[in-house]
One Martini backbone bead per residue (centre of mass of N, CA, C, O) as a GRO file, in nm:
protein
  306
    1MET     BB    1   0.089   0.037   0.037
    2ASN     BB    2   0.025   0.371  -0.030
    3ARG     BB    3  -0.053   0.671   0.096
    4ASN     BB    4  -0.347   0.665  -0.032
    5HIS     BB    5  -0.411   0.378   0.141
    6ILE     BB    6  -0.391   0.457   0.439
    7SER     BB    7  -0.702   0.560   0.484
    8LYS     BB    8  -0.828   0.310   0.485
    9VAL     BB    9  -0.651   0.223   0.747
   10ASP     BB   10  -0.663   0.085   1.058
   11LEU     BB   11  -0.537  -0.034   1.311
   12ASN     BB   12  -0.756  -0.243   1.389
   13LEU     BB   13  -0.741  -0.381   1.116
   14LEU     BB   14  -0.453  -0.510   1.162
   15LYS     BB   15  -0.503  -0.653   1.443
   16SER     BB   16  -0.729  -0.835   1.335
   17LEU     BB   17  -0.532  -0.982   1.117
   18HIS     BB   18  -0.328  -1.098   1.341
   19ALA     BB   19  -0.546  -1.255   1.489
   20LEU     BB   20  -0.637  -1.444   1.253
   21LEU     BB   21  -0.334  -1.555   1.194
   22GLU     BB   22  -0.322  -1.687   1.436
   23GLU     BB   23  -0.574  -1.826   1.500
   24LYS     BB   24  -0.800  -1.931   1.243
   25HIS     BB   25  -1.053  -1.794   1.405
   26VAL     BB   26  -1.303  -1.597   1.435
   27GLY     BB   27  -1.362  -1.625   1.720
   28ARG     BB   28  -1.103  -1.629   1.864
   29ALA     BB   29  -1.036  -1.322   1.744
   30ALA     BB   30  -1.250  -1.187   1.856
   31ALA     BB   31  -1.160  -1.233   2.181
   32LYS     BB   32  -0.898  -1.109   2.144
   33MET     BB   33  -1.036  -0.834   2.074
   34ASN     BB   34  -1.344  -0.811   2.221
   35VAL     BB   35  -1.547  -0.900   1.985
   36SER     BB   36  -1.786  -1.006   1.781
   37GLN     BB   37  -1.839  -1.235   1.549
   38SER     BB   38  -1.969  -1.024   1.356
   39ALA     BB   39  -1.776  -0.827   1.358
   40MET     BB   40  -1.509  -0.995   1.252
   41SER     BB   41  -1.673  -1.071   0.954
   42HIS     BB   42  -1.663  -0.764   0.891
   43THR     BB   43  -1.358  -0.701   0.890
   44LEU     BB   44  -1.274  -0.932   0.670
   45THR     BB   45  -1.437  -0.805   0.451
   46ARG     BB   46  -1.268  -0.542   0.460
   47LEU     BB   47  -0.994  -0.697   0.416
   48ARG     BB   48  -1.044  -0.806   0.140
   49THR     BB   49  -1.086  -0.516  -0.007
   50THR     BB   50  -0.788  -0.405   0.104
   51PHE     BB   51  -0.635  -0.649  -0.053
   52ASN     BB   52  -0.758  -0.820  -0.292
   53ASP     BB   53  -0.822  -1.060  -0.104
   54PRO     BB   54  -0.916  -1.342   0.079
   55LEU     BB   55  -0.671  -1.474   0.280
   56PHE     BB   56  -0.917  -1.687   0.360
   57ILE     BB   57  -1.016  -2.046   0.432
   58ARG     BB   58  -1.257  -2.253   0.458
   59ASN     BB   59  -1.263  -2.502   0.724
   60ALA     BB   60  -1.283  -2.762   0.987
   61LYS     BB   61  -1.147  -2.559   1.179
   62GLY     BB   62  -1.159  -2.307   1.005
   63LEU     BB   63  -0.868  -2.109   0.879
   64GLU     BB   64  -0.680  -2.080   0.579
   65PRO     BB   65  -0.410  -1.901   0.469
   66THR     BB   66  -0.289  -1.767   0.223
   67SER     BB   67  -0.012  -1.666   0.047
   68TYR     BB   68  -0.059  -1.378   0.092
   69ALA     BB   69  -0.132  -1.383   0.426
   70LEU     BB   70   0.149  -1.488   0.472
   71GLU     BB   71   0.338  -1.254   0.368
   72LEU     BB   72   0.193  -1.048   0.570
   73SER     BB   73   0.269  -1.139   0.861
   74GLY     BB   74   0.567  -1.042   0.894
   75LYS     BB   75   0.473  -0.747   0.805
   76LEU     BB   76   0.285  -0.689   1.036
   77ARG     BB   77   0.441  -0.736   1.283
   78PHE     BB   78   0.648  -0.526   1.232
   79ILE     BB   79   0.458  -0.281   1.231
   80LEU     BB   80   0.359  -0.323   1.515
   81ASP     BB   81   0.547  -0.302   1.668
   82GLU     BB   82   0.685  -0.009   1.562
   83ILE     BB   83   0.426   0.109   1.692
   84ASP     BB   84   0.463   0.010   1.997
   85THR     BB   85   0.743   0.195   2.019
   86LEU     BB   86   0.629   0.466   1.920
   87LEU     BB   87   0.416   0.476   2.208
   88THR     BB   88   0.606   0.428   2.409
   89PRO     BB   89   0.683   0.548   2.693
   90LYS     BB   90   0.916   0.653   2.818
   91SER     BB   91   0.836   0.594   3.095
   92LEU     BB   92   0.853   0.287   3.302
   93ASN     BB   93   0.570   0.104   3.399
   94LEU     BB   94   0.618  -0.219   3.520
   95ALA     BB   95   0.297  -0.281   3.652
   96THR     BB   96   0.175  -0.195   3.341
   97VAL     BB   97   0.308  -0.393   3.170
   98ARG     BB   98   0.231  -0.602   2.853
   99CYS     BB   99   0.362  -0.904   2.757
  100GLN     BB  100   0.515  -1.103   2.521
  101PHE     BB  101   0.816  -1.308   2.565
  102ARG     BB  102   1.030  -1.467   2.271
  103ILE     BB  103   1.257  -1.751   2.368
  104GLN     BB  104   1.566  -1.897   2.227
  105THR     BB  105   1.706  -2.172   2.429
  106HIS     BB  106   1.854  -2.379   2.624
  107ASP     BB  107   1.816  -2.575   2.857
  108PHE     BB  108   2.050  -2.541   3.049
  109LEU     BB  109   1.990  -2.204   3.069
  110ILE     BB  110   1.738  -2.210   3.227
  111ALA     BB  111   1.880  -2.336   3.492
  112THR     BB  112   2.135  -2.178   3.543
  113TYR     BB  113   2.018  -1.868   3.453
  114LEU     BB  114   1.719  -1.789   3.373
  115ALA     BB  115   1.527  -1.826   3.595
  116SER     BB  116   1.606  -1.602   3.758
  117ALA     BB  117   1.542  -1.370   3.555
  118PHE     BB  118   1.240  -1.431   3.542
  119LYS     BB  119   1.182  -1.391   3.864
  120ALA     BB  120   1.268  -1.078   3.871
  121ILE     BB  121   1.110  -0.968   3.641
  122LYS     BB  122   0.827  -1.060   3.792
  123ASP     BB  123   0.886  -0.916   4.070
  124GLU     BB  124   0.838  -0.615   3.875
  125ALA     BB  125   0.656  -0.784   3.588
  126PRO     BB  126   0.374  -0.969   3.613
  127ASN     BB  127   0.280  -0.913   3.283
  128ILE     BB  128   0.507  -1.090   3.171
  129VAL     BB  129   0.525  -1.303   2.929
  130PHE     BB  130   0.686  -1.620   2.867
  131ASP     BB  131   0.834  -1.787   2.556
  132ILE     BB  132   0.990  -2.096   2.612
  133GLN     BB  133   1.223  -2.201   2.345
  134ILE     BB  134   1.388  -2.422   2.182
  135LEU     BB  135   1.649  -2.457   1.988
  136THR     BB  136   1.642  -2.354   1.611
  137ALA     BB  137   1.779  -2.365   1.295
  138ASP     BB  138   1.566  -2.086   1.246
  139SER     BB  139   1.582  -1.847   1.436
  140ASP     BB  140   1.664  -1.630   1.286
  141GLN     BB  141   1.399  -1.620   1.069
  142LYS     BB  142   1.215  -1.564   1.345
  143LEU     BB  143   1.329  -1.293   1.402
  144ASP     BB  144   1.322  -1.152   1.169
  145LYS     BB  145   0.972  -1.198   1.157
  146GLY     BB  146   0.885  -1.164   1.482
  147GLU     BB  147   0.867  -1.446   1.648
  148LEU     BB  148   1.103  -1.308   1.814
  149GLU     BB  149   1.297  -1.139   2.089
  150MET     BB  150   1.499  -1.369   2.149
  151ILE     BB  151   1.838  -1.514   2.168
  152ILE     BB  152   2.003  -1.764   2.383
  153GLY     BB  153   2.337  -1.884   2.315
  154ALA     BB  154   2.556  -2.090   2.231
  155GLY     BB  155   2.798  -2.056   1.974
  156LEU     BB  156   2.687  -1.825   1.816
  157GLN     BB  157   2.670  -1.682   1.489
  158ALA     BB  158   2.592  -1.359   1.452
  159ASN     BB  159   2.424  -1.191   1.271
  160PRO     BB  160   2.532  -0.886   1.122
  161ARG     BB  161   2.191  -0.773   1.163
  162PHE     BB  162   2.240  -0.834   1.478
  163MET     BB  163   2.221  -0.792   1.809
  164GLN     BB  164   2.471  -0.839   2.068
  165LYS     BB  165   2.579  -1.028   2.366
  166ARG     BB  166   2.774  -1.118   2.621
  167LEU     BB  167   2.724  -1.326   2.914
  168ALA     BB  168   2.937  -1.578   2.869
  169ASP     BB  169   3.164  -1.846   2.974
  170GLU     BB  170   3.248  -2.181   2.875
  171GLU     BB  171   3.373  -2.459   2.989
  172LEU     BB  172   3.441  -2.744   2.866
  173VAL     BB  173   3.366  -3.091   2.978
  174CYS     BB  174   3.359  -3.388   3.101
  175LEU     BB  175   3.105  -3.694   3.126
  176LEU     BB  176   3.098  -3.964   3.366
  177ASP     BB  177   3.100  -4.239   3.488
  178LYS     BB  178   3.233  -4.341   3.757
  179HIS     BB  179   3.303  -4.640   3.656
  180HIS     BB  180   3.449  -4.552   3.393
  181PRO     BB  181   3.736  -4.739   3.251
  182VAL     BB  182   3.859  -4.476   3.135
  183LEU     BB  183   3.958  -4.370   3.440
  184ALA     BB  184   4.245  -4.535   3.428
  185ASN     BB  185   4.304  -4.391   3.116
  186TRP     BB  186   4.317  -4.025   3.102
  187ASN     BB  187   4.294  -3.958   2.744
  188SER     BB  188   4.264  -3.899   2.419
  189ASN     BB  189   4.252  -4.217   2.271
  190ALA     BB  190   4.051  -4.336   2.506
  191ILE     BB  191   3.804  -4.161   2.424
  192PHE     BB  192   3.796  -4.261   2.136
  193HIS     BB  193   3.724  -4.555   2.228
  194SER     BB  194   3.466  -4.411   2.324
  195PRO     BB  195   3.129  -4.344   2.338
  196HIS     BB  196   2.936  -4.046   2.213
  197ILE     BB  197   2.768  -3.764   2.315
  198GLN     BB  198   2.560  -3.588   2.037
  199SER     BB  199   2.461  -3.312   1.909
  200SER     BB  200   2.210  -3.279   1.649
  201LEU     BB  201   2.280  -2.946   1.613
  202LEU     BB  202   2.583  -3.072   1.508
  203ASP     BB  203   2.799  -3.086   1.322
  204ASN     BB  204   3.129  -3.189   1.230
  205LYS     BB  205   3.231  -2.914   1.146
  206ASN     BB  206   3.127  -2.785   1.445
  207ASP     BB  207   3.262  -3.019   1.630
  208PRO     BB  208   3.525  -3.016   1.817
  209VAL     BB  209   3.577  -3.301   1.880
  210THR     BB  210   3.605  -3.404   1.560
  211ARG     BB  211   3.814  -3.227   1.503
  212TYR     BB  212   4.052  -3.286   1.671
  213GLY     BB  213   4.060  -3.605   1.591
  214LYS     BB  214   4.148  -3.550   1.315
  215GLU     BB  215   4.402  -3.393   1.350
  216ALA     BB  216   4.515  -3.621   1.573
  217LYS     BB  217   4.475  -3.895   1.432
  218LEU     BB  218   4.236  -4.029   1.575
  219PRO     BB  219   4.014  -4.248   1.616
  220GLU     BB  220   3.710  -4.268   1.518
  221ARG     BB  221   3.448  -4.140   1.600
  222GLN     BB  222   3.192  -4.260   1.864
  223ILE     BB  223   2.847  -4.272   1.827
  224GLY     BB  224   2.601  -4.366   2.086
  225LEU     BB  225   2.440  -4.049   2.070
  226TYR     BB  226   2.165  -3.843   2.010
  227THR     BB  227   2.071  -3.530   2.069
  228GLU     BB  228   1.895  -3.204   2.101
  229THR     BB  229   1.971  -3.185   2.412
  230LEU     BB  230   2.155  -3.147   2.680
  231ASN     BB  231   2.027  -3.217   2.949
  232SER     BB  232   1.941  -3.530   2.855
  233GLN     BB  233   2.255  -3.658   2.898
  234LEU     BB  234   2.251  -3.673   3.233
  235ALA     BB  235   2.044  -3.953   3.230
  236LEU     BB  236   2.247  -4.129   2.991
  237LEU     BB  237   2.515  -4.183   3.184
  238PRO     BB  238   2.429  -4.381   3.387
  239ASN     BB  239   2.539  -4.690   3.349
  240SER     BB  240   2.750  -4.593   3.113
  241ASN     BB  241   3.000  -4.575   2.828
  242LEU     BB  242   2.949  -4.266   2.807
  243ILE     BB  243   3.022  -3.946   2.682
  244ALA     BB  244   3.039  -3.617   2.781
  245PHE     BB  245   3.029  -3.249   2.611
  246LEU     BB  246   3.005  -3.002   2.880
  247PRO     BB  247   2.923  -2.742   3.012
  248MET     BB  248   2.983  -2.664   3.344
  249SER     BB  249   2.731  -2.620   3.462
  250LEU     BB  250   2.583  -2.890   3.366
  251ALA     BB  251   2.791  -3.090   3.483
  252ARG     BB  252   2.732  -3.009   3.773
  253GLN     BB  253   2.444  -3.122   3.768
  254GLY     BB  254   2.530  -3.407   3.698
  255GLN     BB  255   2.709  -3.441   3.989
  256GLN     BB  256   2.461  -3.362   4.179
  257PHE     BB  257   2.229  -3.570   4.069
  258TYR     BB  258   2.393  -3.819   3.923
  259GLY     BB  259   2.695  -3.883   4.031
  260LEU     BB  260   2.904  -3.773   3.836
  261GLU     BB  261   3.180  -3.746   3.641
  262LEU     BB  262   3.416  -3.462   3.631
  263MET     BB  263   3.612  -3.365   3.382
  264SER     BB  264   3.918  -3.263   3.205
  265CYS     BB  265   4.001  -3.206   2.892
  266PRO     BB  266   4.325  -3.364   2.757
  267PHE     BB  267   4.200  -3.160   2.547
  268PRO     BB  268   4.168  -2.878   2.332
  269LEU     BB  269   3.896  -2.658   2.398
  270PRO     BB  270   3.675  -2.432   2.321
  271VAL     BB  271   3.499  -2.185   2.430
  272VAL     BB  272   3.183  -2.106   2.534
  273THR     BB  273   2.978  -1.852   2.416
  274ILE     BB  274   2.701  -1.649   2.551
  275ARG     BB  275   2.436  -1.504   2.394
  276GLY     BB  276   2.251  -1.225   2.308
  277ILE     BB  277   1.983  -1.200   2.050
  278TRP     BB  278   1.878  -0.915   1.831
  279HIS     BB  279   1.651  -0.710   1.688
  280GLU     BB  280   1.689  -0.414   1.619
  281ARG     BB  281   1.402  -0.297   1.659
  282HIS     BB  282   1.437  -0.337   1.991
  283GLN     BB  283   1.689  -0.156   2.093
  284ASN     BB  284   1.504   0.105   2.189
  285ASP     BB  285   1.316  -0.057   2.383
  286PRO     BB  286   1.231  -0.035   2.696
  287VAL     BB  287   1.176  -0.316   2.764
  288HIS     BB  288   1.367  -0.480   2.635
  289GLN     BB  289   1.588  -0.383   2.738
  290TRP     BB  290   1.536  -0.455   3.042
  291ILE     BB  291   1.546  -0.744   2.994
  292ARG     BB  292   1.818  -0.757   2.935
  293ASP     BB  293   1.954  -0.647   3.172
  294LYS     BB  294   1.860  -0.884   3.378
  295ILE     BB  295   1.981  -1.120   3.226
  296ASP     BB  296   2.277  -0.984   3.259
  297ASN     BB  297   2.260  -0.993   3.576
  298ALA     BB  298   2.251  -1.272   3.613
  299PHE     BB  299   2.491  -1.381   3.496
  300LYS     BB  300   2.706  -1.225   3.675
  301GLN     BB  301   2.600  -1.333   3.928
  302LEU     BB  302   2.659  -1.641   3.886
  303LYS     BB  303   2.944  -1.634   3.819
  304GLY     BB  304   3.003  -1.429   4.057
  305ASN     BB  305   2.930  -1.757   4.264
  306LYS     BB  306   3.176  -1.980   4.135
   0.00000   0.00000   0.00000
């Protein structure tokens, strides 16, 4: 739409389209917008006229967006976020802030660092609702489309167009059963003769253990198990012949709760840097900035206590 078309559309019309795209159902979208179902049906008719497209096809479950509606979805969220930022008052009253904040992260970071951050945030701003998701391969695209507010990950290479903050550095260590026979002869060669647990999110090119084994011409690495999340590796190690390579904070939990043996790796592994990453559209959003600061403080406090 050009400027001549803007006069045809009010903000509530765009918000209604956003509700329809999220709910894919006229009744649920109406409830979300606090209007009657007939009013939402009338709004859908207006939207179809405005965009010159059916936008949704009715099916047994409700509404199925057309390809054009799906194309509008990412742009619409960006526009509404920008309008929300524009209208956000400079003085931040945390008690009245109401929003959903979507984060993709690693499960071990939730337990180690983020749980305390979320509690501190909720104590001051009880109406901020977090949607915590496990990191996926398409997190960058979701951040770009406005489907996430933040990514907090280990070892991530941030896209140059995103903003980022270094939150902590984690040493990689080995974790294994206390009775693992390799402990009697703890060296690189012996470790590569035992099966390992590997993250399924890492390919061999990006896995530092695999890279080291090839460079040092050690026996071909044996993978006994793949897991999508690092936290799940803890329960798989007791009474097994597996070895896991994990960040120190998570390995300490395995040591404490599962009675596992934590060992320094006998060969060099890079430090894992944990970063917070967000889109530049949120850089000056006062609520987003305040949440980022609280998360950063939680990392600093917990690292300082270790």
